Coordinates of C-alpha atoms and ligand atoms in Angstrom, one line a residue:
X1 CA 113.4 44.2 191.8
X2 CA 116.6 46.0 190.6
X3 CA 115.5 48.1 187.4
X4 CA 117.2 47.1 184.1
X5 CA 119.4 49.7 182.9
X6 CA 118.7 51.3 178.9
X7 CA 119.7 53.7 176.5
X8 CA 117.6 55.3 174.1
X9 CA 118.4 56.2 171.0
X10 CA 115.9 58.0 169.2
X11 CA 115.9 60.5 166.8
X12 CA 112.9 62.8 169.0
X13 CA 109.9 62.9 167.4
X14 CA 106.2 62.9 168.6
X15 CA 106.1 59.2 169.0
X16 CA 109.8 58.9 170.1
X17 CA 108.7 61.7 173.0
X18 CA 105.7 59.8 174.2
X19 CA 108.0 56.7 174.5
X20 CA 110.3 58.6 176.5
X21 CA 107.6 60.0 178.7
X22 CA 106.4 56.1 179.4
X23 CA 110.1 54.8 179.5
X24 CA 110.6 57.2 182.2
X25 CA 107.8 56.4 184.3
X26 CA 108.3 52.5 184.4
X27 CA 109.4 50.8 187.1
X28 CA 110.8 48.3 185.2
X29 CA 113.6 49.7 183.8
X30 CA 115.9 52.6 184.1
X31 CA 117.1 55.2 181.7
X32 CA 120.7 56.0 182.4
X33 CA 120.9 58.0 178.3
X34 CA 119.2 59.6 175.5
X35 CA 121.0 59.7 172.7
X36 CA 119.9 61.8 169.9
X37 CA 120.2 60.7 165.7
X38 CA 118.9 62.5 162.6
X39 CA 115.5 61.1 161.4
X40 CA 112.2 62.8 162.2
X41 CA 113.9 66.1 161.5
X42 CA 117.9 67.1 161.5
X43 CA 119.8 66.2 164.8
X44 CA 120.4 69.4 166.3
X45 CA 116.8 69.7 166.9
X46 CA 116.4 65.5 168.0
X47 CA 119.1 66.6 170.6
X48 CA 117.7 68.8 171.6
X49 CA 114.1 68.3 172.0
X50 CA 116.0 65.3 174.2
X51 CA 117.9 68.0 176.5
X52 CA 114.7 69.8 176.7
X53 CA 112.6 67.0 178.0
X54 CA 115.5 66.1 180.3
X55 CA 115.5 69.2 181.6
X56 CA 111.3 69.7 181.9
X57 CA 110.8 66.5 183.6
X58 CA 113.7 66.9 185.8
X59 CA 114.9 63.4 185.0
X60 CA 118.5 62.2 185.9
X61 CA 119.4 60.9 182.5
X62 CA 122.5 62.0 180.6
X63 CA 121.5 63.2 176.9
X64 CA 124.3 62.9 174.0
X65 CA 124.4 64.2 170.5
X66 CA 124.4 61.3 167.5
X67 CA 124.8 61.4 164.1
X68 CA 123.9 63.9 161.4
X69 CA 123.3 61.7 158.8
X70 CA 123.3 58.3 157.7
X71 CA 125.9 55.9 155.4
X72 CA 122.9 55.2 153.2
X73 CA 122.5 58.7 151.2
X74 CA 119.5 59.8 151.4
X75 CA 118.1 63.3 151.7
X76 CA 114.8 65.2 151.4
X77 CA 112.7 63.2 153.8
X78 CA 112.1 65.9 156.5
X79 CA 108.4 67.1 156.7
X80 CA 105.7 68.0 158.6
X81 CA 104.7 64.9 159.5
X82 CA 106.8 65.8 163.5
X83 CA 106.0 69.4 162.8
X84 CA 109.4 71.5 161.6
X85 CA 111.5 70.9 165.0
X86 CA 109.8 67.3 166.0
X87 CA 107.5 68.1 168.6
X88 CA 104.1 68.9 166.8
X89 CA 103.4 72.6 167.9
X90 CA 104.9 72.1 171.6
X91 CA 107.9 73.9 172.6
X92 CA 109.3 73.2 175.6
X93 CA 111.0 75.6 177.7
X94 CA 115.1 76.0 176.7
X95 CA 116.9 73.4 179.5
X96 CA 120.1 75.5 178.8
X97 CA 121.3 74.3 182.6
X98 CA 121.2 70.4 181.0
X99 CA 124.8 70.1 179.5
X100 CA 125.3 67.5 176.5
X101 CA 127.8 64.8 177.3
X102 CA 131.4 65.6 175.8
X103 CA 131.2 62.2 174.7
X104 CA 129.4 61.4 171.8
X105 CA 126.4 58.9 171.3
X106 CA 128.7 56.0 170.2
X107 CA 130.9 57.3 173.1
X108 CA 128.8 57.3 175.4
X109 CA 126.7 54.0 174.3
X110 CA 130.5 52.2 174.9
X111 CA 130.7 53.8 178.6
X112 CA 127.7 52.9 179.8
X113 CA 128.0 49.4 178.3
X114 CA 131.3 49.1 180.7
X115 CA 129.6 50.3 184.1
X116 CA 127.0 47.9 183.2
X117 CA 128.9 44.9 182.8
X118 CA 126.3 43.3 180.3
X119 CA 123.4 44.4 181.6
X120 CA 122.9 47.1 179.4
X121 CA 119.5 47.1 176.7
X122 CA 119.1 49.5 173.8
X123 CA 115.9 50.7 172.9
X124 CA 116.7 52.4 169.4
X125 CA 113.4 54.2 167.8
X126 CA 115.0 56.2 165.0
X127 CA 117.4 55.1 162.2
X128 CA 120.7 52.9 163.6
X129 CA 122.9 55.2 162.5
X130 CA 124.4 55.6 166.0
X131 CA 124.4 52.0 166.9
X132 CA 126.0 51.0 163.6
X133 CA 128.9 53.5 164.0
X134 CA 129.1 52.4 168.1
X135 CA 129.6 48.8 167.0
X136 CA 132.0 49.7 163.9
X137 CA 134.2 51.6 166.5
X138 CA 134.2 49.2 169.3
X139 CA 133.4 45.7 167.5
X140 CA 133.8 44.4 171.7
X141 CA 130.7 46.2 172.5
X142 CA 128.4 43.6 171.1
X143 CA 128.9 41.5 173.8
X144 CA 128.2 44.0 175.8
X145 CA 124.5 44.4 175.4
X146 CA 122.3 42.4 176.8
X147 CA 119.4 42.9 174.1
X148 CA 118.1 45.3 171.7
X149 CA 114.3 46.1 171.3
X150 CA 114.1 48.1 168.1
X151 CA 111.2 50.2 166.4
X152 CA 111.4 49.9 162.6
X153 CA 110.8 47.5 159.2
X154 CA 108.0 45.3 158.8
X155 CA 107.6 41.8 157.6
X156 CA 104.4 42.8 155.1
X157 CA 104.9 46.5 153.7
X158 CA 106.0 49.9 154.2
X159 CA 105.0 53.9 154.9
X160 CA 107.8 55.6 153.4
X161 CA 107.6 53.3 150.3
X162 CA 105.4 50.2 149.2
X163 CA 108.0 47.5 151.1
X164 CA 110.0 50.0 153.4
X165 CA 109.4 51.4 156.8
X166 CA 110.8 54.9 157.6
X167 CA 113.6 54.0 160.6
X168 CA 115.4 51.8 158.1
X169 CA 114.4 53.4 155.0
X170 CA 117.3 56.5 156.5
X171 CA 119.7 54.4 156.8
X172 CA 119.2 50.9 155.5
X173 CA 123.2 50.2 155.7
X174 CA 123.4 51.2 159.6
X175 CA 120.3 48.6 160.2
X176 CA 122.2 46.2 157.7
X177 CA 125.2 46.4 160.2
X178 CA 123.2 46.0 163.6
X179 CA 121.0 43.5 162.1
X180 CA 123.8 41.4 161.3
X181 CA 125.7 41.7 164.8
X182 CA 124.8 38.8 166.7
X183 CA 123.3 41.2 169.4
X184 CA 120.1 39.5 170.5
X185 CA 117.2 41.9 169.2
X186 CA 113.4 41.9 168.9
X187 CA 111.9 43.9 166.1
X188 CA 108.3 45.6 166.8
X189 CA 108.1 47.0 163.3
X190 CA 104.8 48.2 161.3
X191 CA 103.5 45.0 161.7
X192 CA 102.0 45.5 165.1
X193 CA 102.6 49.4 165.1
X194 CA 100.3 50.2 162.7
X195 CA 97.5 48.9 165.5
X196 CA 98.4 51.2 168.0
X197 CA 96.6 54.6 167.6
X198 CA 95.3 57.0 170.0
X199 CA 92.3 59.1 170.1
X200 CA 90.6 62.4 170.6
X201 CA 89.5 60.2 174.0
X202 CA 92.6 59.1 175.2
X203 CA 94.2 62.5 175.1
X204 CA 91.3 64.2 176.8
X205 CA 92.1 61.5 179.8
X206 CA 95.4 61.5 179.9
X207 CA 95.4 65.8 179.9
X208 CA 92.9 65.4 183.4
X209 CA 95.9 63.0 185.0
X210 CA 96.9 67.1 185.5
X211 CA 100.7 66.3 186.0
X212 CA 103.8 67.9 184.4
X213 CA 104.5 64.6 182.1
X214 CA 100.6 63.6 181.1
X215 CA 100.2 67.2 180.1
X216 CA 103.1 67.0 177.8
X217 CA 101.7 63.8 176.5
X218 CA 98.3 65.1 175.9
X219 CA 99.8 67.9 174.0
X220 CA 101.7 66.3 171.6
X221 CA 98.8 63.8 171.2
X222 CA 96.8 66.8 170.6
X223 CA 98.6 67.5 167.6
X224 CA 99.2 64.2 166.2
X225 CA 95.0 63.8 166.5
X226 CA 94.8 66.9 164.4
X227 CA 97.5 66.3 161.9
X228 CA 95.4 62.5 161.3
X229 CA 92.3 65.5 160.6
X230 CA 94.5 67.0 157.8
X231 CA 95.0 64.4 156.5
X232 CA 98.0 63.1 158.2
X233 CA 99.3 60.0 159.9
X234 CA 97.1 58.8 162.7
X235 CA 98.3 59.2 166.3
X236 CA 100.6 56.0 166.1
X237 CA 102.3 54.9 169.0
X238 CA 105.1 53.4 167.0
X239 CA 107.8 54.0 169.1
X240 CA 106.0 53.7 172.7
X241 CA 104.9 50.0 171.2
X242 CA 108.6 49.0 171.4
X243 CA 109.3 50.9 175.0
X244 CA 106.1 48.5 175.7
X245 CA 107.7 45.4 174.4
X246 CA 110.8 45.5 176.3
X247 CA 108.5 46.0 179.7
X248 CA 106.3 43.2 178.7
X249 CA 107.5 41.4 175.9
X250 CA 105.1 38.4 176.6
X251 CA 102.3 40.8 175.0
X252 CA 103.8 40.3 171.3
X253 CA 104.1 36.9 169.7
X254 CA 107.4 37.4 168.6
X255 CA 108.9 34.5 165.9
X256 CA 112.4 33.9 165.5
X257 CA 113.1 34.5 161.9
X258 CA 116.3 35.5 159.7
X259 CA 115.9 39.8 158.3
X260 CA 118.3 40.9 156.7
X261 CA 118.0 44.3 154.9
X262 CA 117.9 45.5 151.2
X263 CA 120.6 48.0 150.6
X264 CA 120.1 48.2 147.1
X265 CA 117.0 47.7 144.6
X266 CA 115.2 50.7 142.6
X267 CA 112.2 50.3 144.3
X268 CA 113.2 48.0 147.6
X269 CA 116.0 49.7 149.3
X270 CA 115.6 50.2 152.8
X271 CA 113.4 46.6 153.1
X272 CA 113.5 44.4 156.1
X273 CA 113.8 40.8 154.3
X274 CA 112.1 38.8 156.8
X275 CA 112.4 35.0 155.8
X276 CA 109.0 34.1 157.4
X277 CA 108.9 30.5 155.5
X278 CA 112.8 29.7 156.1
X279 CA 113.7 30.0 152.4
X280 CA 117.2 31.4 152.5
X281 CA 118.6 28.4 154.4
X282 CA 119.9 30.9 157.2
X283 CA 119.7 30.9 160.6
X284 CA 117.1 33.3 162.6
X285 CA 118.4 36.4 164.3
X286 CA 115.8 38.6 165.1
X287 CA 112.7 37.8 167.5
X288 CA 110.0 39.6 165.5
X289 CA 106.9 40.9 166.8
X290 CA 104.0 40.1 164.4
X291 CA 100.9 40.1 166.7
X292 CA 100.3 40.5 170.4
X293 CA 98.5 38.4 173.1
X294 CA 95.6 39.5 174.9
X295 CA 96.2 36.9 177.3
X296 CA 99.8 37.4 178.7
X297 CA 98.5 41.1 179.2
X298 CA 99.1 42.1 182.9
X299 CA 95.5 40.8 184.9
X300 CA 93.7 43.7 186.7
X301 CA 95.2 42.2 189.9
X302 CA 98.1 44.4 189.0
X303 CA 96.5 47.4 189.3
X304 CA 99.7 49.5 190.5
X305 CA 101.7 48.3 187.5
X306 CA 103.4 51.0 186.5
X307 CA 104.1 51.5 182.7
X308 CA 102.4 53.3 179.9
X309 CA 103.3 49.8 178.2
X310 CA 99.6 48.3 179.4
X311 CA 97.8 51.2 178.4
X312 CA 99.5 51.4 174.4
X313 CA 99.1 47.7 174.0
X314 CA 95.4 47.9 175.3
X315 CA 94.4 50.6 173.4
X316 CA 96.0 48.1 170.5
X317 CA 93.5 45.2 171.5
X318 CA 90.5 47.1 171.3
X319 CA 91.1 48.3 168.0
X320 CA 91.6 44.5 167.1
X321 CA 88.6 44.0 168.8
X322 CA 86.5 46.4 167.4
X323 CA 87.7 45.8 164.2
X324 CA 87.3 41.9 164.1
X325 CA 84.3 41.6 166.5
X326 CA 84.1 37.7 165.6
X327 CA 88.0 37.6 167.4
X328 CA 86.9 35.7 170.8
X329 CA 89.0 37.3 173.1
X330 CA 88.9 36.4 176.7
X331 CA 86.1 38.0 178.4
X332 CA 86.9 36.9 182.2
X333 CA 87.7 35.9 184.7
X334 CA 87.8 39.2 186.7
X335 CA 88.3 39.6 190.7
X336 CA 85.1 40.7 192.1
X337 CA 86.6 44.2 193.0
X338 CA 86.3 44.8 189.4
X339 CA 82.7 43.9 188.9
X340 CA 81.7 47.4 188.5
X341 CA 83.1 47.6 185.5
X342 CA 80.6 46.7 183.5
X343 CA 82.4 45.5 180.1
X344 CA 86.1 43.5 179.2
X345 CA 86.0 46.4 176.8
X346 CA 85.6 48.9 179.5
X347 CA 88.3 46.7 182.1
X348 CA 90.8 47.4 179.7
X349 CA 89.8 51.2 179.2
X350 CA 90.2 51.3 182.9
X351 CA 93.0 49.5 183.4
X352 CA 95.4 51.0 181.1
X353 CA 94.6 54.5 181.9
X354 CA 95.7 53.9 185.1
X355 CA 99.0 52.2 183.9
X356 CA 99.2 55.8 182.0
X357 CA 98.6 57.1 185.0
X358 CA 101.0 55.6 187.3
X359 CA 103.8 55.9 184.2
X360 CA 103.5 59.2 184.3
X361 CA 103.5 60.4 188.1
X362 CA 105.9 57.6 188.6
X363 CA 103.7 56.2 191.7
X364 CA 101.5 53.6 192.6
X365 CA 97.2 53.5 192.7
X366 CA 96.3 56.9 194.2
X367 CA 93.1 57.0 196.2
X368 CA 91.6 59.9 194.0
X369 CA 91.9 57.8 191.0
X370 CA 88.5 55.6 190.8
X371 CA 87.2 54.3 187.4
X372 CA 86.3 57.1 184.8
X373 CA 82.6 58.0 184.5
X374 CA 82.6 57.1 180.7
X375 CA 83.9 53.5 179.8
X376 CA 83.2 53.8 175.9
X377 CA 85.8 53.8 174.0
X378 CA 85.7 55.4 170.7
X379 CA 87.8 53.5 168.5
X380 CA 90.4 55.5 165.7
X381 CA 89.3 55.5 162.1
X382 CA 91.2 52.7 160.2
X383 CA 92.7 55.2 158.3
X384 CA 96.1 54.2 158.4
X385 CA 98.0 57.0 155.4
X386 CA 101.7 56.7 154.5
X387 CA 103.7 59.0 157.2
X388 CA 105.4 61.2 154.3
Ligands
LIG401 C1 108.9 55.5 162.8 O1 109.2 56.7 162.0 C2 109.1 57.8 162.8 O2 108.4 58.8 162.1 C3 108.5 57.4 164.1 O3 109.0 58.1 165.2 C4 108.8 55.9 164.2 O4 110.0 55.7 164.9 C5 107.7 54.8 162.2 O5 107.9 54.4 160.9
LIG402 CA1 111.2 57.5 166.0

């Protein structure tokens, strides 16, 4: 099956890094771009902890600089919450041989729309600063993508303030704009992002996968676990939960709703108004992701499918499960191959470790890979603090 073509836009990030990682390893789509945004921390670091990772994984993807800051004007809301340059404490080597693009990340977005004819999907995990000024410059290119999958808003609540998520929160105006441009989009905001967290566990399995790109995971998933132990945010998948969605989007129950964005409001600017009970009259343009299924998750049967996306989402359902034990999730049936493992709990452990697995190495079941000795899954704290 021919691989859909992407750009990601992300504004790199802990989170935004890990959904590179998995975006890179799937077979399900292919990253022709990286472009880069303020966010997390300023943009010449975003770019290039993007040129960095280009150039440590060896990737052919072409990386281009974004915007410095947004239309909205904010300022002041770098911390440490990415460590001071995005990464945690990782530092990858310099990939001075990896050159930027001359074009810029409008630029480029336009270019690689063209070649693809209308095949082209964003996945934008950062503010939409760059998007906003692609589709103010070319007002054609909206046609031009085939479908946006976007990390950011929420329909109940915030982390940077009491109704706002961060993403949009930077720039409410550029999300205002893209929100509004008829592009077909799905939103995975905190509503199902705030279920994905990693553990002290996962990391520990992910480092023995030994390879270049699980090692880089396992580090920065190192220091998200021990940021959560000072206090910090937990090791949120946030942005891999969208790369997930646009691999396997029959995992989320997605409703068609109308958002728009607040722009304004002392306490509310930077909101995603999602009009869950129809009350504005107006019709829905966003899909919105407000749970996910455990049944449309890929069946063990499709052991060699190849996408972090499994593993994120599965690690999502056991927190659901272990924090609602009364939930009756589906508990079989499972091909007798798998009878050895001896829980649904443990089937899913399994399972989306090797999808982590094969995301990362990029290839299929490997016959040293045979289910872990320890099935229990440990699951994260419920602590869920405010990212700044
Ligand atoms: C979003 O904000 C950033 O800190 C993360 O990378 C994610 O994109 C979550 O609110
Ligand atoms: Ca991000």
């Amino acid at each position: 099956m021919e691989k859909r073509p992407f750009i990601i836009d992300c504004d790199t990030g802990t989170d935004d890094a890990i959904a590179i990682l998995a975006a890179l390893g799937s077979d399900a789509i292919r990253v022709r771009a990286l472009t880069s945004v303020n966010g997390n921390v300023n943009e010449n670091f975003t770019s290039r902890n993007n040129r960095d990772l280009v150039g440590y994984l060896g990737a052919d993807v072409e990386v281009a600089r974004g915007a410095k800051i947004p239309f909205y004007p904010r300022a002041g809301y770098y911390d440490a919450t990415h460590g001071s340059e995005g990464l945690g404490d990782v530092t990858l080597p310099a990939a001075e041989n990896v050159p930027f693009t001359k074009e810029t990340a409008p630029e480029l977005i336009r270019r690689i729309a063209e070649e693809e004819e209308g095949r082209l999907e964003l996945l934008v995990v950062g503010p939409m600063t760059n998007i906003a000024i692609a589709l103010s410059m070319y007002p054609e290119l909206k046609e031009k993508i085939r479908h946006i999958w976007f990390m950011g808003g929420a329909a109940l609540g915030g982390n940077m303030t009491p109704t706002a998520e961060f993403n949009i929160w930077v720039d409410p105006v550029a999300a205002k704009l893209v929100i509004a441009s008829g592009i077909p989009m799905t939103m995975v905001g905190l509503d199902v992002t705030l279920k994905a967290a990693l553990n002290r566990e996962d990391e520990q399995e992910i480092r023995s996968f030994g390879n270049k790109g699980a090692v880089l995971a396992a580090d920065i998933l190192d220091y998200m676990i021990r940021r959560y132990a000072d206090g910090g945010e937990d090791a949120l998948m946030h942005d891999a939960l969208a790369a997930a969605a646009a691999v396997c989007p029959q995992c989320l129950v997605c409703h068609d709703y109308f958002v728009d964005v607040e722009c304004q409001g002392e306490y509310t600017a930077g909101h995603t108004m999602v009009d869950r009970r129809g009350r504005t009259g107006k019709k829905p343009n966003v899909s919105v992701a407000m749970e996910l299924d455990a049944m449309a998750l890929p069946q063990p049967k499709v052991l060699n499918f190849t996408s972090v996306m499994t593993w994120v989402l599965g690690s999502t359902l056991i927190y659901i499960r272990m924090m609602s034990p009364h939930l009756a999730l589906p508990t079989s049936p499972m091909p007798s191959a798998f009878s050895i493992l001896p829980t649904f709990r443990g089937f899913w452990k399994w399972s989306m470790t090797l999808s982590l697995y094969n995301a990362i190495v990029g290839s299929s079941l490997s016959n040293q890979m045979g289910p872990p000795a320890r099935l229990q899954f440990v699951p994260h704290r419920g602590h869920l603090p405010q990212i700044r």
